[in-house]
Amino acid sequence: MKYLTDEDVARIVDPAKAVEVVEQAYKLYSLKQVVMPVRSRIEAREKEGDILLMPCYVPAMNIFSLKLVSVYPRNTSKGLPTINAVVVVLDAETGVAKLVAEARALTGLRTAAASAVSMKHLARKDASKIAVVGCGYQAGWQVRVIGSVFKGVEFMAFDVDTGRMKAFVDSMCGEGFDVKPAVSAEQAVKRSDVVVTVTTSKTPVVFESWVKDGTHISAIGGYTPEMVEIDPSLTARCKLVVDSREAVMEEAGDIIKPIQLGLITVDKIHAEIGEVVAGLKTGRENDREKTLFKSVGLAVQDAAVSKALVDHLMAR
Ligand SMILES: NC(=O)c1ccc[n+]([C@@H]2O[C@H](COP(=O)([O-])OP(=O)(O)OC[C@H]3O[C@@H](n4cnc5c(N)ncnc54)[C@H](O)[C@@H]3O)[C@@H](O)[C@H]2O)c1
């Protein structure tokens, strides 16, 4: 059995590969060709921690993976990552364990690949200005993957933690990406064609009046019913595409809250992204519509990137 670190994962799976396999994974999911229970969530309440168990079997990829991911927001004050994760991969043929890998980089890659897949199908073709709201670990991967796959894009980033934002901008520029700091989320959003939200906020960070026609939003940060990154009245105005209808109805405050407020009904969900990839539903239809992709993150994305890792190891 092989063991891979985050550094190995980042070296083996390049951004374009991550986007390719995640797009395929979304399609298989929406075509009901994967076995993927809604993830179990175990709350470690007294520590404000969450532990998520994310299993998935993908027959077409001949892979079974189980990711264990912990989200501990208090870790920031301890100088530790908020999210830690590990993935175990079994040979679907025999059930024999093939690989254990650290899964922070894998999570960053597949989550940023989700935004990139959504941009491919839902952003305007001429989109070049990207706002990134939240400058944590995920934001780095969003810039790396979007900035590698869509050539010539410029980023403007904002975080409530100014020190973190400055360090983020320096680090991303150091990696060769065009990233500027914003004075507010409003400034970043108003000038942008695409908005990526990757915060841990429980209250909206993007508002309707800031978002111009034709904008695409990729809402990544919220993964519980209590977390809402997008102003519900903005959500009500967007063409709404999700990673999984079932998962967002369980986990996404960005969908659940506007429904509770009576601003939308469940029918407002236009499609799963996999249905758009498969050509069963339309993506962007004109340059004026506002589109919103809400992802809570699916185990099938982890399985797809795990498959890319296994293929790489087998080819050596
Ligand atoms: N959808 C998915 O598939 C997926 C995958 C991984 C992580 N996530 C979620 O994405 C979020 C971010 O993850 P991370 O690892 O980057 O966390 P992180 O703690 O490293 O970074 C979060 C950042 O958001 C900033 N922030 C908080 N409130 C803000 C606000 N109101 N405006 C601007 N910035 C704000 C914080 O200061 C911090 O810098 C988490 O909630 C995580 O659970 C989602």
CSV table of C-alpha atoms and ligand atoms in Angstrom, one decimal:
chain,number,residue,atom,x,y,z
A,1,MET,CA,0.0,0.0,0.0
A,2,LYS,CA,1.3,3.5,-0.9
A,3,TYR,CA,1.3,6.5,1.2
A,4,LEU,CA,1.3,10.0,-0.3
A,5,THR,CA,1.7,13.4,1.4
A,6,ASP,CA,0.0,16.6,0.4
A,7,GLU,CA,3.1,17.6,-1.4
A,8,ASP,CA,3.0,14.4,-3.4
A,9,VAL,CA,-0.6,14.9,-4.3
A,10,ALA,CA,0.0,18.5,-5.4
A,11,ARG,CA,2.9,17.4,-7.6
A,12,ILE,CA,1.1,14.4,-9.2
A,13,VAL,CA,-2.3,16.0,-10.0
A,14,ASP,CA,-2.0,19.2,-12.1
A,15,PRO,CA,-5.0,21.7,-12.2
A,16,ALA,CA,-6.1,20.7,-15.7
A,17,LYS,CA,-6.2,17.0,-14.7
A,18,ALA,CA,-8.2,17.9,-11.5
A,19,VAL,CA,-10.8,19.8,-13.6
A,20,GLU,CA,-11.0,17.0,-16.1
A,21,VAL,CA,-11.7,14.3,-13.5
A,22,VAL,CA,-14.0,16.4,-11.4
A,23,GLU,CA,-16.1,17.2,-14.5
A,24,GLN,CA,-16.4,13.5,-15.3
A,25,ALA,CA,-17.2,12.7,-11.7
A,26,TYR,CA,-20.1,15.3,-11.6
A,27,LYS,CA,-21.5,13.7,-14.8
A,28,LEU,CA,-21.3,10.2,-13.4
A,29,TYR,CA,-23.0,11.4,-10.2
A,30,SER,CA,-25.9,13.1,-12.0
A,31,LEU,CA,-26.3,10.1,-14.3
A,32,LYS,CA,-26.7,8.0,-11.1
A,33,GLN,CA,-23.7,5.9,-11.8
A,34,VAL,CA,-22.0,6.3,-8.4
A,35,VAL,CA,-22.8,4.9,-5.0
A,36,MET,CA,-22.5,7.9,-2.6
A,37,PRO,CA,-24.4,8.1,0.6
A,38,VAL,CA,-24.9,11.7,1.9
A,39,ARG,CA,-21.9,12.2,4.2
A,40,SER,CA,-22.1,11.6,7.9
A,41,ARG,CA,-21.2,14.5,10.1
A,42,ILE,CA,-20.0,14.0,13.7
A,43,GLU,CA,-19.9,17.1,15.8
A,44,ALA,CA,-17.3,17.5,18.4
A,45,ARG,CA,-19.3,20.2,20.0
A,46,GLU,CA,-17.2,21.1,23.0
A,47,LYS,CA,-14.3,21.7,20.6
A,48,GLU,CA,-16.4,23.4,17.9
A,49,GLY,CA,-15.2,20.7,15.6
A,50,ASP,CA,-16.9,18.8,12.8
A,51,ILE,CA,-15.7,15.4,11.4
A,52,LEU,CA,-17.1,14.4,8.1
A,53,LEU,CA,-17.0,10.8,6.6
A,54,MET,CA,-17.2,10.8,2.9
A,55,PRO,CA,-17.4,7.3,1.2
A,56,CYS,CA,-17.9,6.8,-2.5
A,57,TYR,CA,-17.9,3.9,-5.0
A,58,VAL,CA,-17.5,4.7,-8.7
A,59,PRO,CA,-17.9,1.5,-10.8
A,60,ALA,CA,-16.9,3.3,-14.0
A,61,MET,CA,-13.6,4.4,-12.4
A,62,ASN,CA,-13.2,1.1,-10.6
A,63,ILE,CA,-12.5,2.9,-7.3
A,64,PHE,CA,-13.7,3.1,-3.7
A,65,SER,CA,-12.5,6.0,-1.6
A,66,LEU,CA,-13.3,7.2,1.9
A,67,LYS,CA,-12.2,10.6,3.0
A,68,LEU,CA,-12.2,11.6,6.6
A,69,VAL,CA,-12.1,15.4,7.0
A,70,SER,CA,-12.1,17.4,10.1
A,71,VAL,CA,-13.1,21.1,10.3
A,72,TYR,CA,-11.8,22.8,13.4
A,73,PRO,CA,-12.2,26.6,13.1
A,74,ARG,CA,-10.5,27.2,16.5
A,75,ASN,CA,-7.3,25.8,15.0
A,76,THR,CA,-6.5,29.2,13.4
A,77,SER,CA,-5.6,30.6,16.9
A,78,LYS,CA,-3.3,27.5,17.4
A,79,GLY,CA,-1.5,28.1,14.2
A,80,LEU,CA,-2.9,24.8,12.8
A,81,PRO,CA,-4.9,24.3,9.6
A,82,THR,CA,-8.7,24.6,10.0
A,83,ILE,CA,-9.2,21.6,7.8
A,84,ASN,CA,-7.3,18.3,8.0
A,85,ALA,CA,-8.1,15.3,5.9
A,86,VAL,CA,-7.0,11.8,4.9
A,87,VAL,CA,-8.3,9.6,2.1
A,88,VAL,CA,-8.2,5.8,2.0
A,89,VAL,CA,-8.5,4.1,-1.4
A,90,LEU,CA,-9.5,0.5,-1.9
A,91,ASP,CA,-9.2,-1.6,-5.1
A,92,ALA,CA,-12.9,-1.9,-6.0
A,93,GLU,CA,-12.2,-5.3,-7.6
A,94,THR,CA,-10.8,-6.9,-4.4
A,95,GLY,CA,-11.4,-4.5,-1.6
A,96,VAL,CA,-7.7,-4.5,-0.9
A,97,ALA,CA,-6.4,-1.1,0.4
A,98,LYS,CA,-4.2,0.5,-2.3
A,99,LEU,CA,-3.4,4.0,-1.1
A,100,VAL,CA,-3.6,6.3,1.9
A,101,ALA,CA,-3.0,9.9,1.2
A,102,GLU,CA,-3.1,13.1,3.1
A,103,ALA,CA,-6.1,14.9,1.7
A,104,ARG,CA,-5.8,18.7,2.3
A,105,ALA,CA,-4.2,19.3,-1.1
A,106,LEU,CA,-6.6,16.8,-2.7
A,107,THR,CA,-9.6,18.7,-1.1
A,108,GLY,CA,-8.2,22.0,-2.3
A,109,LEU,CA,-7.7,20.8,-5.8
A,110,ARG,CA,-11.0,19.1,-6.2
A,111,THR,CA,-12.9,22.0,-4.6
A,112,ALA,CA,-11.2,24.6,-6.9
A,113,ALA,CA,-11.8,22.2,-9.8
A,114,ALA,CA,-15.5,22.4,-8.9
A,115,SER,CA,-15.4,26.2,-9.4
A,116,ALA,CA,-13.5,25.8,-12.6
A,117,VAL,CA,-16.0,23.3,-14.0
A,118,SER,CA,-18.8,25.7,-13.0
A,119,MET,CA,-17.0,28.6,-14.8
A,120,LYS,CA,-16.6,26.5,-17.9
A,121,HIS,CA,-20.4,26.0,-18.2
A,122,LEU,CA,-21.8,29.0,-16.4
A,123,ALA,CA,-19.5,32.0,-16.6
A,124,ARG,CA,-19.4,34.3,-19.6
A,125,LYS,CA,-16.9,33.3,-22.2
A,126,ASP,CA,-15.1,36.6,-21.9
A,127,ALA,CA,-15.0,36.5,-18.0
A,128,SER,CA,-11.5,37.7,-16.9
A,129,LYS,CA,-11.9,39.5,-13.6
A,130,ILE,CA,-12.4,37.2,-10.6
A,131,ALA,CA,-13.2,38.2,-7.0
A,132,VAL,CA,-12.1,35.9,-4.3
A,133,VAL,CA,-13.9,36.5,-0.9
A,134,GLY,CA,-12.0,34.7,1.9
A,135,CYS,CA,-8.2,34.3,1.8
A,136,GLY,CA,-7.7,31.0,3.6
A,137,TYR,CA,-6.4,27.6,2.5
A,138,GLN,CA,-9.1,26.9,-0.1
A,139,ALA,CA,-8.7,30.4,-1.7
A,140,GLY,CA,-5.1,29.5,-2.6
A,141,TRP,CA,-6.2,26.5,-4.5
A,142,GLN,CA,-9.0,28.4,-6.2
A,143,VAL,CA,-6.4,30.9,-7.5
A,144,ARG,CA,-4.0,28.1,-8.5
A,145,VAL,CA,-6.6,26.1,-10.4
A,146,ILE,CA,-8.7,28.9,-12.0
A,147,GLY,CA,-5.5,30.9,-12.7
A,148,SER,CA,-3.9,27.9,-14.5
A,149,VAL,CA,-6.9,26.7,-16.4
A,150,PHE,CA,-8.3,30.1,-17.5
A,151,LYS,CA,-5.4,32.0,-19.0
A,152,GLY,CA,-5.0,35.8,-18.4
A,153,VAL,CA,-7.5,36.1,-15.6
A,154,GLU,CA,-7.0,38.8,-12.9
A,155,PHE,CA,-8.0,38.2,-9.3
A,156,MET,CA,-9.0,40.7,-6.6
A,157,ALA,CA,-9.1,39.2,-3.1
A,158,PHE,CA,-10.7,40.2,0.2
A,159,ASP,CA,-10.7,38.9,3.7
A,160,VAL,CA,-12.0,40.4,7.0
A,161,ASP,CA,-8.5,39.5,8.4
A,162,THR,CA,-6.4,42.2,6.7
A,163,GLY,CA,-3.1,40.6,7.7
A,164,ARG,CA,-4.2,37.3,6.2
A,165,MET,CA,-5.3,39.0,3.0
A,166,LYS,CA,-2.0,40.7,2.5
A,167,ALA,CA,0.0,37.5,3.1
A,168,PHE,CA,-2.3,35.7,0.7
A,169,VAL,CA,-1.8,38.3,-2.0
A,170,ASP,CA,2.0,38.2,-1.6
A,171,SER,CA,2.1,34.5,-1.6
A,172,MET,CA,-0.2,34.1,-4.7
A,173,CYS,CA,1.8,36.8,-6.6
A,174,GLY,CA,4.9,35.0,-5.6
A,175,GLU,CA,3.5,31.9,-7.4
A,176,GLY,CA,3.0,34.0,-10.5
A,177,PHE,CA,-0.7,34.8,-10.3
A,178,ASP,CA,-2.2,38.3,-10.8
A,179,VAL,CA,-3.9,39.0,-7.5
A,180,LYS,CA,-4.6,42.4,-5.9
A,181,PRO,CA,-6.0,43.1,-2.5
A,182,ALA,CA,-9.4,44.8,-2.1
A,183,VAL,CA,-10.5,47.4,0.4
A,184,SER,CA,-13.9,45.6,0.8
A,185,ALA,CA,-15.8,42.6,-0.5
A,186,GLU,CA,-18.0,45.1,-2.3
A,187,GLN,CA,-15.1,46.6,-4.3
A,188,ALA,CA,-13.9,43.1,-5.4
A,189,VAL,CA,-17.4,41.9,-6.3
A,190,LYS,CA,-18.5,45.1,-8.2
A,191,ARG,CA,-15.6,44.9,-10.7
A,192,SER,CA,-15.7,41.2,-11.3
A,193,ASP,CA,-17.2,38.8,-13.8
A,194,VAL,CA,-16.9,35.8,-11.5
A,195,VAL,CA,-17.1,35.8,-7.7
A,196,VAL,CA,-15.8,32.9,-5.6
A,197,THR,CA,-16.8,32.8,-2.0
A,198,VAL,CA,-14.5,30.7,0.2
A,199,THR,CA,-15.2,32.0,3.7
A,200,THR,CA,-16.1,30.4,7.0
A,201,SER,CA,-18.8,33.1,7.4
A,202,LYS,CA,-22.3,32.2,8.7
A,203,THR,CA,-23.8,35.5,7.4
A,204,PRO,CA,-23.8,36.8,3.8
A,205,VAL,CA,-20.6,38.2,2.3
A,206,VAL,CA,-22.0,39.1,-1.2
A,207,PHE,CA,-25.1,41.2,-1.7
A,208,GLU,CA,-27.5,41.7,-4.6
A,209,SER,CA,-26.8,45.3,-5.4
A,210,TRP,CA,-23.0,44.6,-5.8
A,211,VAL,CA,-23.4,42.0,-8.5
A,212,LYS,CA,-23.7,43.1,-12.1
A,213,ASP,CA,-25.7,41.3,-14.8
A,214,GLY,CA,-23.8,38.4,-16.4
A,215,THR,CA,-21.8,37.6,-13.2
A,216,HIS,CA,-21.2,34.0,-12.2
A,217,ILE,CA,-20.9,33.1,-8.5
A,218,SER,CA,-19.2,30.0,-7.2
A,219,ALA,CA,-20.3,29.7,-3.5
A,220,ILE,CA,-17.9,27.2,-1.9
A,221,GLY,CA,-17.6,28.1,1.8
A,222,GLY,CA,-20.9,27.1,3.4
A,223,TYR,CA,-21.5,23.4,4.2
A,224,THR,CA,-24.0,23.5,7.0
A,225,PRO,CA,-27.7,24.7,7.1
A,226,GLU,CA,-26.5,27.6,9.4
A,227,MET,CA,-23.9,28.9,6.9
A,228,VAL,CA,-25.1,31.5,4.4
A,229,GLU,CA,-22.5,33.3,2.2
A,230,ILE,CA,-24.8,34.7,-0.4
A,231,ASP,CA,-27.6,37.2,0.4
A,232,PRO,CA,-30.8,35.2,0.0
A,233,SER,CA,-32.4,37.9,-2.2
A,234,LEU,CA,-29.4,37.6,-4.6
A,235,THR,CA,-29.8,33.8,-4.7
A,236,ALA,CA,-33.4,34.3,-5.7
A,237,ARG,CA,-32.3,36.3,-8.7
A,238,CYS,CA,-29.7,33.8,-10.0
A,239,LYS,CA,-29.9,30.8,-12.3
A,240,LEU,CA,-29.2,28.2,-9.6
A,241,VAL,CA,-27.0,25.2,-10.3
A,242,VAL,CA,-25.8,22.8,-7.5
A,243,ASP,CA,-23.4,20.0,-7.1
A,244,SER,CA,-26.1,17.7,-5.7
A,245,ARG,CA,-29.8,18.4,-5.1
A,246,GLU,CA,-29.9,15.9,-2.3
A,247,ALA,CA,-26.8,17.2,-0.5
A,248,VAL,CA,-27.7,20.9,-0.8
A,249,MET,CA,-31.1,20.3,0.7
A,250,GLU,CA,-29.4,18.6,3.7
A,251,GLU,CA,-26.4,20.9,4.1
A,252,ALA,CA,-26.5,24.2,2.2
A,253,GLY,CA,-27.8,27.2,4.2
A,254,ASP,CA,-27.4,29.1,0.9
A,255,ILE,CA,-30.3,27.1,-0.5
A,256,ILE,CA,-32.2,26.2,2.7
A,257,LYS,CA,-32.4,29.8,4.0
A,258,PRO,CA,-33.9,31.4,0.9
A,259,ILE,CA,-36.5,28.5,0.9
A,260,GLN,CA,-37.3,29.1,4.6
A,261,LEU,CA,-37.7,32.8,3.9
A,262,GLY,CA,-40.1,32.0,1.1
A,263,LEU,CA,-37.9,33.7,-1.5
A,264,ILE,CA,-37.5,30.5,-3.6
A,265,THR,CA,-38.9,27.0,-3.8
A,266,VAL,CA,-36.9,23.9,-4.4
A,267,ASP,CA,-38.0,24.1,-8.1
A,268,LYS,CA,-35.7,27.1,-8.4
A,269,ILE,CA,-32.7,24.7,-8.6
A,270,HIS,CA,-32.2,24.7,-12.4
A,271,ALA,CA,-29.8,21.8,-12.5
A,272,GLU,CA,-27.1,19.8,-11.0
A,273,ILE,CA,-23.7,20.7,-12.6
A,274,GLY,CA,-23.4,17.1,-13.8
A,275,GLU,CA,-26.7,17.5,-15.7
A,276,VAL,CA,-25.2,20.5,-17.4
A,277,VAL,CA,-22.0,18.6,-18.2
A,278,ALA,CA,-24.0,15.7,-19.6
A,279,GLY,CA,-26.0,18.1,-21.8
A,280,LEU,CA,-29.3,17.3,-20.1
A,281,LYS,CA,-29.8,20.8,-18.8
A,282,THR,CA,-28.6,24.2,-20.2
A,283,GLY,CA,-25.7,26.1,-18.8
A,284,ARG,CA,-25.4,29.9,-19.4
A,285,GLU,CA,-27.9,31.0,-22.0
A,286,ASN,CA,-27.1,34.7,-22.5
A,287,ASP,CA,-24.6,37.4,-21.3
A,288,ARG,CA,-27.1,39.0,-18.9
A,289,GLU,CA,-28.1,36.2,-16.6
A,290,LYS,CA,-26.6,35.9,-13.1
A,291,THR,CA,-25.6,32.4,-12.4
A,292,LEU,CA,-24.9,30.8,-9.0
A,293,PHE,CA,-23.2,27.5,-8.4
A,294,LYS,CA,-23.6,26.1,-4.9
A,295,SER,CA,-21.3,23.3,-3.9
A,296,VAL,CA,-21.1,21.6,-0.5
A,297,GLY,CA,-18.5,19.2,-1.8
A,298,LEU,CA,-19.1,15.6,-2.8
A,299,ALA,CA,-17.2,12.4,-2.1
A,300,VAL,CA,-17.3,11.6,-5.8
A,301,GLN,CA,-14.9,14.5,-6.4
A,302,ASP,CA,-12.5,12.9,-3.9
A,303,ALA,CA,-12.9,9.6,-5.6
A,304,ALA,CA,-12.1,11.1,-9.0
A,305,VAL,CA,-8.9,12.8,-7.8
A,306,SER,CA,-7.9,9.6,-5.9
A,307,LYS,CA,-8.4,7.7,-9.2
A,308,ALA,CA,-5.9,10.1,-10.9
A,309,LEU,CA,-3.4,9.3,-8.1
A,310,VAL,CA,-3.9,5.6,-8.4
A,311,ASP,CA,-3.5,5.8,-12.2
A,312,HIS,CA,-0.3,7.7,-11.7
A,313,LEU,CA,1.1,5.2,-9.3
A,314,MET,CA,0.2,2.2,-11.5
A,315,ALA,CA,1.8,3.9,-14.6
A,316,ARG,CA,5.2,4.1,-12.8
B,1,LIG,N1,-17.7,23.3,-1.0
B,1,LIG,C1,-16.7,22.5,-0.8
B,1,LIG,O1,-16.4,21.5,-1.5
B,1,LIG,C2,-15.7,22.9,0.3
B,1,LIG,C3,-14.4,22.2,0.3
B,1,LIG,C4,-13.5,22.6,1.3
B,1,LIG,C5,-13.8,23.6,2.2
B,1,LIG,N2,-15.0,24.2,2.1
B,1,LIG,C6,-15.4,25.2,3.1
B,1,LIG,O2,-14.8,26.4,2.6
B,1,LIG,C7,-14.6,27.3,3.8
B,1,LIG,C8,-13.2,27.9,3.7
B,1,LIG,O3,-12.3,26.9,4.0
B,1,LIG,P1,-10.7,27.2,4.3
B,1,LIG,O4,-10.0,25.9,4.4
B,1,LIG,O5,-10.2,28.1,3.2
B,1,LIG,O6,-10.8,27.9,5.7
B,1,LIG,P2,-9.8,29.0,6.3
B,1,LIG,O7,-10.2,29.1,7.7
B,1,LIG,O8,-8.4,28.6,5.9
B,1,LIG,O9,-10.2,30.4,5.6
B,1,LIG,C9,-11.4,31.0,5.7
B,1,LIG,C10,-11.2,32.5,5.5
B,1,LIG,O10,-12.5,33.1,5.5
B,1,LIG,C11,-12.3,34.4,6.1
B,1,LIG,N3,-13.6,35.0,6.4
B,1,LIG,C12,-14.4,34.6,7.4
B,1,LIG,N4,-15.5,35.4,7.3
B,1,LIG,C13,-15.3,36.3,6.3
B,1,LIG,C14,-16.1,37.4,5.8
B,1,LIG,N5,-17.3,37.7,6.3
B,1,LIG,N6,-15.6,38.1,4.7
B,1,LIG,C15,-14.4,37.8,4.2
B,1,LIG,N7,-13.6,36.8,4.7
B,1,LIG,C16,-14.1,36.0,5.7
B,1,LIG,C17,-11.4,34.1,7.3
B,1,LIG,O11,-10.8,35.3,7.8
B,1,LIG,C18,-10.4,33.1,6.7
B,1,LIG,O12,-9.3,33.8,6.2
B,1,LIG,C19,-14.9,26.5,5.0
B,1,LIG,O13,-16.2,26.8,5.5
B,1,LIG,C20,-14.8,25.1,4.5
B,1,LIG,O14,-15.6,24.2,5.2
B,1,LIG,C21,-16.0,23.8,1.2
